[in-house]
Amino acid sequence: MILLYAGLQRVPRELHEAADLEGVSAWQRLRWLLIPQLAPVIALNLVLITIASFNTFDLIIPLTGGGPARRTEVISLFMYRLGFFDLEAGRAAAVAVVMLVVNLTLAWVAGRLIMRERRTMRASAGGGTMIATRRQARCFIAALAAAAAAFLLPQLWLFSLSLKSKAGVYEYPPRWIPAGRIARELPLRADAHAGAVVSLEQRGRRGRWPRR
């Protein structure tokens, strides 16, 4: 609401006066005057609301906890349950990587919208102002690159964790690159499944459970 109110305040008064002289209706004023002027603000507002809704966690935990029957569970709560209840750290890290990619994409879109709006506002200014704006943009990009470099190592470890098995997550010493996960686990899983089937057949022959 604050963004939309700020966008309405930025609409030039001359446009409203021209609309009054033309005698346009309320719908025409909204369609041809307000919506084109508010289009960047509406797009930015939609992106920010999407980011906030995508990362909602603190409201759902105390209110519903994801229930009833996981009907109100969101992706962040799903990641939380995988990591702390099911102890599936690899799957939780994979969900976190997907959330990171989506958030970075939406943040890039929001940044592009903000920079486009600033360029539109300062396009009528002099060359010195444009040079100062470019310098500010370069300083902002440099600061953003430094912050991204500081967060790069944990995110790489998170991505590596998403590729590991449950046993590989807790192995010591930890490894950055999982070693032969598929080649090692598939025979073990097949043997375990075959052993479970054999044990069930033996129990059925011995009559250890009631047959239907």
Short mmCIF file of N, CA, C and O in Angstrom, two decimals, residues 43-152:
data_model
loop_
_atom_site.label_atom_id
_atom_site.label_comp_id
_atom_site.label_asym_id
_atom_site.label_seq_id
_atom_site.Cartn_x
_atom_site.Cartn_y
_atom_site.Cartn_z
N ALA A 43 4.64 -3.77 -10.66
CA ALA A 43 5.52 -4.92 -10.91
C ALA A 43 6.49 -5.15 -9.75
O ALA A 43 6.69 -6.28 -9.30
N LEU A 44 7.08 -4.06 -9.24
CA LEU A 44 7.98 -4.19 -8.09
C LEU A 44 7.24 -4.70 -6.86
O LEU A 44 7.75 -5.54 -6.11
N ASN A 45 6.03 -4.22 -6.65
CA ASN A 45 5.24 -4.66 -5.51
C ASN A 45 4.91 -6.14 -5.62
O ASN A 45 4.96 -6.88 -4.61
N LEU A 46 4.57 -6.61 -6.81
CA LEU A 46 4.28 -8.03 -7.00
C LEU A 46 5.50 -8.90 -6.72
O LEU A 46 5.40 -9.97 -6.11
N VAL A 47 6.67 -8.44 -7.17
CA VAL A 47 7.89 -9.22 -6.93
C VAL A 47 8.21 -9.29 -5.44
O VAL A 47 8.54 -10.36 -4.90
N LEU A 48 8.10 -8.16 -4.73
CA LEU A 48 8.39 -8.15 -3.30
C LEU A 48 7.39 -9.00 -2.52
O LEU A 48 7.76 -9.71 -1.57
N ILE A 49 6.11 -8.94 -2.89
CA ILE A 49 5.10 -9.76 -2.22
C ILE A 49 5.35 -11.24 -2.48
O ILE A 49 5.18 -12.09 -1.59
N THR A 50 5.78 -11.57 -3.71
CA THR A 50 6.08 -12.97 -4.02
C THR A 50 7.26 -13.47 -3.18
O THR A 50 7.24 -14.60 -2.68
N ILE A 51 8.30 -12.65 -3.03
CA ILE A 51 9.44 -13.06 -2.21
C ILE A 51 9.02 -13.26 -0.75
O ILE A 51 9.39 -14.25 -0.11
N ALA A 52 8.21 -12.34 -0.22
CA ALA A 52 7.77 -12.46 1.17
C ALA A 52 6.87 -13.68 1.37
O ALA A 52 6.99 -14.40 2.37
N SER A 53 5.99 -13.94 0.41
CA SER A 53 5.10 -15.11 0.53
C SER A 53 5.87 -16.41 0.36
O SER A 53 5.55 -17.42 1.01
N PHE A 54 6.87 -16.41 -0.51
CA PHE A 54 7.65 -17.62 -0.76
C PHE A 54 8.47 -18.02 0.45
O PHE A 54 8.71 -19.21 0.68
N ASN A 55 8.88 -17.05 1.25
CA ASN A 55 9.72 -17.33 2.42
C ASN A 55 8.95 -17.26 3.73
O ASN A 55 9.57 -17.13 4.80
N THR A 56 7.64 -17.32 3.69
CA THR A 56 6.84 -17.27 4.92
C THR A 56 7.12 -18.49 5.78
O THR A 56 7.01 -19.63 5.32
N PHE A 57 7.47 -18.25 7.03
CA PHE A 57 7.74 -19.35 7.96
C PHE A 57 7.27 -19.04 9.37
O PHE A 57 6.68 -19.88 10.04
N ASP A 58 7.54 -17.82 9.83
CA ASP A 58 7.30 -17.48 11.23
C ASP A 58 5.82 -17.37 11.57
O ASP A 58 5.44 -17.53 12.73
N LEU A 59 4.96 -17.10 10.58
CA LEU A 59 3.54 -17.00 10.87
C LEU A 59 2.86 -18.36 10.92
O LEU A 59 1.94 -18.58 11.70
N ILE A 60 3.32 -19.29 10.08
CA ILE A 60 2.65 -20.58 9.99
C ILE A 60 3.03 -21.49 11.16
O ILE A 60 2.19 -22.24 11.66
N ILE A 61 4.27 -21.40 11.62
CA ILE A 61 4.71 -22.27 12.72
C ILE A 61 3.87 -22.07 13.98
O ILE A 61 3.36 -23.05 14.55
N PRO A 62 3.67 -20.86 14.51
CA PRO A 62 2.86 -20.74 15.74
C PRO A 62 1.36 -20.86 15.51
O PRO A 62 0.63 -21.21 16.44
N LEU A 63 0.87 -20.59 14.29
CA LEU A 63 -0.57 -20.59 14.07
C LEU A 63 -1.11 -21.99 13.76
O LEU A 63 -2.01 -22.48 14.45
N THR A 64 -0.56 -22.63 12.72
CA THR A 64 -1.09 -23.93 12.32
C THR A 64 -0.06 -25.04 12.36
O THR A 64 -0.42 -26.21 12.41
N GLY A 65 1.23 -24.69 12.31
CA GLY A 65 2.25 -25.74 12.28
C GLY A 65 2.24 -26.56 11.01
O GLY A 65 2.78 -27.67 10.97
N GLY A 66 1.62 -26.07 9.95
CA GLY A 66 1.52 -26.82 8.71
C GLY A 66 0.25 -27.63 8.59
O GLY A 66 -0.03 -28.18 7.52
N GLY A 67 -0.53 -27.75 9.65
CA GLY A 67 -1.75 -28.56 9.64
C GLY A 67 -2.96 -27.74 9.24
O GLY A 67 -2.86 -26.54 8.95
N PRO A 68 -4.11 -28.38 9.20
CA PRO A 68 -4.34 -29.81 9.45
C PRO A 68 -3.96 -30.66 8.25
O PRO A 68 -4.23 -30.29 7.11
N ALA A 69 -3.34 -31.80 8.53
CA ALA A 69 -2.92 -32.76 7.50
C ALA A 69 -2.01 -32.10 6.46
O ALA A 69 -2.12 -32.36 5.27
N ARG A 70 -1.14 -31.18 6.93
CA ARG A 70 -0.14 -30.52 6.09
C ARG A 70 -0.77 -29.68 4.97
O ARG A 70 -0.16 -29.44 3.93
N ARG A 71 -2.00 -29.21 5.20
CA ARG A 71 -2.68 -28.40 4.19
C ARG A 71 -2.14 -26.99 4.11
O ARG A 71 -2.29 -26.32 3.09
N THR A 72 -1.55 -26.49 5.18
CA THR A 72 -0.99 -25.13 5.18
C THR A 72 0.53 -25.14 5.18
O THR A 72 1.16 -24.15 5.54
N GLU A 73 1.12 -26.24 4.75
CA GLU A 73 2.58 -26.34 4.73
C GLU A 73 3.13 -25.64 3.50
O GLU A 73 2.69 -25.89 2.37
N VAL A 74 4.11 -24.79 3.70
CA VAL A 74 4.79 -24.08 2.61
C VAL A 74 6.16 -24.70 2.42
O VAL A 74 6.59 -25.58 3.17
N ILE A 75 6.89 -24.21 1.42
CA ILE A 75 8.14 -24.86 1.07
C ILE A 75 9.20 -24.68 2.16
O ILE A 75 10.00 -25.58 2.42
N SER A 76 9.20 -23.53 2.84
CA SER A 76 10.17 -23.34 3.92
C SER A 76 9.88 -24.26 5.10
O SER A 76 10.80 -24.80 5.72
N LEU A 77 8.61 -24.46 5.41
CA LEU A 77 8.25 -25.39 6.48
C LEU A 77 8.53 -26.82 6.07
O LEU A 77 8.92 -27.66 6.91
N PHE A 78 8.36 -27.14 4.78
CA PHE A 78 8.72 -28.47 4.28
C PHE A 78 10.21 -28.72 4.44
O PHE A 78 10.63 -29.82 4.84
N MET A 79 11.04 -27.73 4.16
CA MET A 79 12.48 -27.86 4.35
C MET A 79 12.81 -28.05 5.82
O MET A 79 13.67 -28.85 6.19
N TYR A 80 12.13 -27.32 6.69
CA TYR A 80 12.35 -27.44 8.13
C TYR A 80 12.01 -28.85 8.63
O TYR A 80 12.76 -29.43 9.43
N ARG A 81 10.91 -29.40 8.16
CA ARG A 81 10.53 -30.74 8.59
C ARG A 81 11.51 -31.79 8.08
O ARG A 81 11.83 -32.75 8.79
N LEU A 82 11.98 -31.62 6.84
CA LEU A 82 12.96 -32.57 6.31
C LEU A 82 14.24 -32.57 7.13
O LEU A 82 14.82 -33.62 7.39
N GLY A 83 14.70 -31.38 7.52
CA GLY A 83 15.98 -31.29 8.21
C GLY A 83 15.95 -31.67 9.67
O GLY A 83 16.89 -32.30 10.17
N PHE A 84 14.87 -31.31 10.40
CA PHE A 84 14.87 -31.45 11.85
C PHE A 84 13.95 -32.55 12.37
O PHE A 84 14.09 -32.97 13.52
N PHE A 85 13.00 -33.01 11.56
CA PHE A 85 12.12 -34.08 11.99
C PHE A 85 12.46 -35.41 11.31
O PHE A 85 12.60 -36.43 11.97
N ASP A 86 12.61 -35.37 9.98
CA ASP A 86 12.96 -36.57 9.25
C ASP A 86 14.46 -36.81 9.20
O ASP A 86 14.89 -37.89 8.75
N LEU A 87 15.27 -35.82 9.62
CA LEU A 87 16.73 -35.91 9.61
C LEU A 87 17.27 -36.22 8.21
O LEU A 87 18.28 -36.90 8.06
N GLU A 88 16.61 -35.70 7.20
CA GLU A 88 17.07 -35.82 5.82
C GLU A 88 17.78 -34.52 5.43
O GLU A 88 17.23 -33.66 4.75
N ALA A 89 19.03 -34.39 5.89
CA ALA A 89 19.75 -33.14 5.68
C ALA A 89 20.05 -32.90 4.20
O ALA A 89 20.05 -31.76 3.74
N GLY A 90 20.30 -33.97 3.44
CA GLY A 90 20.57 -33.79 2.02
C GLY A 90 19.37 -33.27 1.25
O GLY A 90 19.49 -32.35 0.45
N ARG A 91 18.20 -33.83 1.52
CA ARG A 91 16.99 -33.36 0.84
C ARG A 91 16.64 -31.94 1.28
O ARG A 91 16.20 -31.12 0.47
N ALA A 92 16.82 -31.65 2.56
CA ALA A 92 16.56 -30.29 3.04
C ALA A 92 17.51 -29.29 2.38
O ALA A 92 17.09 -28.18 2.02
N ALA A 93 18.76 -29.67 2.20
CA ALA A 93 19.71 -28.79 1.52
C ALA A 93 19.34 -28.61 0.06
O ALA A 93 19.51 -27.51 -0.50
N ALA A 94 18.82 -29.65 -0.59
CA ALA A 94 18.38 -29.52 -1.98
C ALA A 94 17.21 -28.54 -2.10
O ALA A 94 17.18 -27.70 -3.01
N VAL A 95 16.27 -28.63 -1.16
CA VAL A 95 15.15 -27.68 -1.16
C VAL A 95 15.67 -26.26 -0.92
O VAL A 95 15.19 -25.29 -1.54
N ALA A 96 16.65 -26.12 -0.03
CA ALA A 96 17.22 -24.79 0.24
C ALA A 96 17.92 -24.22 -0.99
O ALA A 96 17.84 -23.01 -1.25
N VAL A 97 18.58 -25.06 -1.76
CA VAL A 97 19.24 -24.59 -2.99
C VAL A 97 18.21 -24.10 -3.99
O VAL A 97 18.38 -23.06 -4.64
N VAL A 98 17.10 -24.84 -4.12
CA VAL A 98 16.04 -24.41 -5.04
C VAL A 98 15.44 -23.07 -4.58
O VAL A 98 15.21 -22.16 -5.39
N MET A 99 15.22 -22.93 -3.27
CA MET A 99 14.71 -21.67 -2.75
C MET A 99 15.70 -20.53 -3.00
O MET A 99 15.30 -19.40 -3.30
N LEU A 100 17.00 -20.82 -2.85
CA LEU A 100 18.01 -19.79 -3.10
C LEU A 100 17.97 -19.32 -4.55
O LEU A 100 18.02 -18.12 -4.83
N VAL A 101 17.85 -20.26 -5.49
CA VAL A 101 17.80 -19.89 -6.91
C VAL A 101 16.58 -19.03 -7.22
O VAL A 101 16.66 -18.01 -7.91
N VAL A 102 15.43 -19.44 -6.68
CA VAL A 102 14.20 -18.66 -6.92
C VAL A 102 14.31 -17.27 -6.30
O VAL A 102 13.94 -16.27 -6.92
N ASN A 103 14.83 -17.19 -5.08
CA ASN A 103 14.97 -15.88 -4.42
C ASN A 103 15.96 -14.97 -5.15
O ASN A 103 15.72 -13.77 -5.27
N LEU A 104 17.06 -15.54 -5.61
CA LEU A 104 18.02 -14.73 -6.36
C LEU A 104 17.42 -14.22 -7.67
O LEU A 104 17.66 -13.07 -8.07
N THR A 105 16.64 -15.06 -8.33
CA THR A 105 15.99 -14.62 -9.58
C THR A 105 15.01 -13.49 -9.32
O THR A 105 15.00 -12.47 -10.04
N LEU A 106 14.18 -13.64 -8.29
CA LEU A 106 13.22 -12.59 -7.97
C LEU A 106 13.92 -11.31 -7.50
O LEU A 106 13.49 -10.20 -7.84
N ALA A 107 15.01 -11.46 -6.74
CA ALA A 107 15.76 -10.28 -6.30
C ALA A 107 16.40 -9.57 -7.49
O ALA A 107 16.46 -8.33 -7.53
N TRP A 108 16.88 -10.34 -8.47
CA TRP A 108 17.45 -9.71 -9.67
C TRP A 108 16.38 -8.94 -10.44
O TRP A 108 16.63 -7.83 -10.93
N VAL A 109 15.18 -9.53 -10.56
CA VAL A 109 14.09 -8.83 -11.23
C VAL A 109 13.73 -7.55 -10.49
O VAL A 109 13.53 -6.48 -11.11
N ALA A 110 13.66 -7.61 -9.15
CA ALA A 110 13.35 -6.42 -8.37
C ALA A 110 14.43 -5.35 -8.53
O ALA A 110 14.13 -4.15 -8.66
N GLY A 111 15.70 -5.77 -8.54
CA GLY A 111 16.78 -4.81 -8.74
C GLY A 111 16.73 -4.15 -10.11
O GLY A 111 16.97 -2.95 -10.24
N ARG A 112 16.39 -4.93 -11.14
CA ARG A 112 16.27 -4.36 -12.47
C ARG A 112 15.13 -3.35 -12.54
O ARG A 112 15.26 -2.29 -13.18
N LEU A 113 14.03 -3.65 -11.88
CA LEU A 113 12.91 -2.70 -11.88
C LEU A 113 13.28 -1.41 -11.15
O LEU A 113 12.92 -0.32 -11.59
N ILE A 114 14.00 -1.55 -10.03
CA ILE A 114 14.39 -0.34 -9.29
C ILE A 114 15.36 0.51 -10.10
O ILE A 114 15.24 1.73 -10.17
N MET A 115 16.35 -0.13 -10.74
CA MET A 115 17.31 0.62 -11.54
C MET A 115 16.64 1.26 -12.76
O MET A 115 16.97 2.39 -13.14
N ARG A 116 15.69 0.57 -13.37
CA ARG A 116 14.98 1.15 -14.50
C ARG A 116 14.18 2.38 -14.07
O ARG A 116 14.14 3.39 -14.79
N GLU A 117 13.58 2.30 -12.90
CA GLU A 117 12.80 3.45 -12.41
C GLU A 117 13.72 4.63 -12.12
O GLU A 117 13.38 5.78 -12.42
N ARG A 118 14.88 4.38 -11.57
CA ARG A 118 15.81 5.47 -11.29
C ARG A 118 16.32 6.10 -12.58
O ARG A 118 16.48 7.32 -12.67
N ARG A 119 16.59 5.27 -13.58
CA ARG A 119 17.04 5.82 -14.85
C ARG A 119 15.96 6.68 -15.50
O ARG A 119 16.26 7.71 -16.11
N THR A 120 14.71 6.24 -15.38
CA THR A 120 13.62 7.02 -15.95
C THR A 120 13.47 8.36 -15.24
O THR A 120 13.21 9.40 -15.88
N MET A 121 13.65 8.36 -13.91
CA MET A 121 13.50 9.60 -13.15
C MET A 121 14.62 10.59 -13.44
O MET A 121 14.41 11.80 -13.45
N ARG A 122 15.82 10.10 -13.71
CA ARG A 122 16.97 10.98 -13.88
C ARG A 122 17.39 11.13 -15.33
O ARG A 122 18.49 11.61 -15.62
N ALA A 123 16.55 10.69 -16.26
CA ALA A 123 16.92 10.79 -17.67
C ALA A 123 16.96 12.24 -18.15
O ALA A 123 17.71 12.59 -19.06
N SER A 124 16.12 13.07 -17.52
CA SER A 124 16.06 14.48 -17.93
C SER A 124 17.12 15.34 -17.26
O SER A 124 17.20 16.54 -17.52
N ALA A 125 17.94 14.75 -16.40
CA ALA A 125 18.97 15.52 -15.69
C ALA A 125 20.20 15.71 -16.59
O ALA A 125 20.28 15.18 -17.70
N GLY A 126 21.18 16.48 -16.08
CA GLY A 126 22.38 16.77 -16.86
C GLY A 126 23.34 15.60 -16.89
O GLY A 126 23.14 14.56 -16.28
N GLY A 127 24.45 15.80 -17.64
CA GLY A 127 25.43 14.74 -17.77
C GLY A 127 26.14 14.44 -16.48
O GLY A 127 26.49 13.30 -16.20
N GLY A 128 26.41 15.49 -15.65
CA GLY A 128 27.09 15.24 -14.39
C GLY A 128 26.29 14.36 -13.46
O GLY A 128 26.83 13.52 -12.76
N THR A 129 24.98 14.58 -13.47
CA THR A 129 24.13 13.73 -12.64
C THR A 129 24.15 12.29 -13.12
O THR A 129 24.16 11.35 -12.33
N MET A 130 24.16 12.10 -14.45
CA MET A 130 24.21 10.75 -14.98
C MET A 130 25.52 10.07 -14.63
O MET A 130 25.57 8.88 -14.31
N ILE A 131 26.64 10.84 -14.67
CA ILE A 131 27.94 10.27 -14.29
C ILE A 131 27.93 9.87 -12.82
O ILE A 131 28.42 8.79 -12.43
N ALA A 132 27.36 10.74 -11.97
CA ALA A 132 27.28 10.41 -10.56
C ALA A 132 26.41 9.17 -10.33
O ALA A 132 26.71 8.32 -9.49
N THR A 133 25.33 9.07 -11.10
CA THR A 133 24.47 7.90 -10.99
C THR A 133 25.20 6.64 -11.39
O THR A 133 25.07 5.59 -10.76
N ARG A 134 26.00 6.70 -12.43
CA ARG A 134 26.77 5.54 -12.85
C ARG A 134 27.80 5.16 -11.80
O ARG A 134 28.04 3.98 -11.55
N ARG A 135 28.42 6.14 -11.19
CA ARG A 135 29.38 5.85 -10.13
C ARG A 135 28.69 5.19 -8.94
O ARG A 135 29.21 4.24 -8.35
N GLN A 136 27.54 5.68 -8.57
CA GLN A 136 26.80 5.06 -7.48
C GLN A 136 26.40 3.62 -7.83
O GLN A 136 26.47 2.73 -6.98
N ALA A 137 26.02 3.41 -9.09
CA ALA A 137 25.65 2.05 -9.51
C ALA A 137 26.86 1.12 -9.45
O ALA A 137 26.75 -0.03 -9.02
N ARG A 138 28.04 1.63 -9.86
CA ARG A 138 29.24 0.80 -9.80
C ARG A 138 29.62 0.48 -8.36
O ARG A 138 30.02 -0.64 -8.05
N CYS A 139 29.51 1.46 -7.47
CA CYS A 139 29.80 1.21 -6.05
C CYS A 139 28.82 0.20 -5.46
O CYS A 139 29.20 -0.69 -4.68
N PHE A 140 27.55 0.31 -5.86
CA PHE A 140 26.56 -0.63 -5.37
C PHE A 140 26.84 -2.05 -5.87
O PHE A 140 26.74 -3.02 -5.12
N ILE A 141 27.24 -2.17 -7.14
CA ILE A 141 27.56 -3.48 -7.70
C ILE A 141 28.79 -4.07 -7.02
O ILE A 141 28.86 -5.27 -6.73
N ALA A 142 29.80 -3.22 -6.73
CA ALA A 142 31.00 -3.71 -6.05
C ALA A 142 30.67 -4.20 -4.63
O ALA A 142 31.16 -5.24 -4.20
N ALA A 143 29.86 -3.44 -3.91
CA ALA A 143 29.46 -3.87 -2.56
C ALA A 143 28.65 -5.15 -2.62
O ALA A 143 28.82 -6.06 -1.78
N LEU A 144 27.78 -5.26 -3.61
CA LEU A 144 26.98 -6.47 -3.76
C LEU A 144 27.86 -7.67 -4.10
O LEU A 144 27.63 -8.79 -3.60
N ALA A 145 28.89 -7.47 -4.93
CA ALA A 145 29.81 -8.56 -5.27
C ALA A 145 30.60 -9.01 -4.05
O ALA A 145 30.84 -10.21 -3.85
N ALA A 146 31.01 -8.05 -3.20
CA ALA A 146 31.74 -8.42 -1.98
C ALA A 146 30.85 -9.22 -1.03
O ALA A 146 31.28 -10.22 -0.43
N ALA A 147 29.60 -8.80 -0.90
CA ALA A 147 28.67 -9.55 -0.04
C ALA A 147 28.40 -10.94 -0.60
O ALA A 147 28.31 -11.92 0.15
N ALA A 148 28.28 -11.04 -1.94
CA ALA A 148 28.05 -12.35 -2.55
C ALA A 148 29.25 -13.27 -2.35
O ALA A 148 29.09 -14.47 -2.12
N ALA A 149 30.47 -12.70 -2.43
CA ALA A 149 31.66 -13.52 -2.18
C ALA A 149 31.71 -14.02 -0.74
O ALA A 149 32.15 -15.13 -0.48
N ALA A 150 31.24 -13.20 0.21
CA ALA A 150 31.24 -13.63 1.61
C ALA A 150 30.25 -14.77 1.84
O ALA A 150 30.49 -15.64 2.68
N PHE A 151 29.15 -14.79 1.09
CA PHE A 151 28.15 -15.85 1.24
C PHE A 151 28.34 -17.00 0.26
O PHE A 151 27.54 -17.94 0.28
N LEU A 152 29.36 -16.93 -0.58
CA LEU A 152 29.53 -17.96 -1.60
C LEU A 152 29.93 -19.30 -1.01
O LEU A 152 29.41 -20.34 -1.40
#
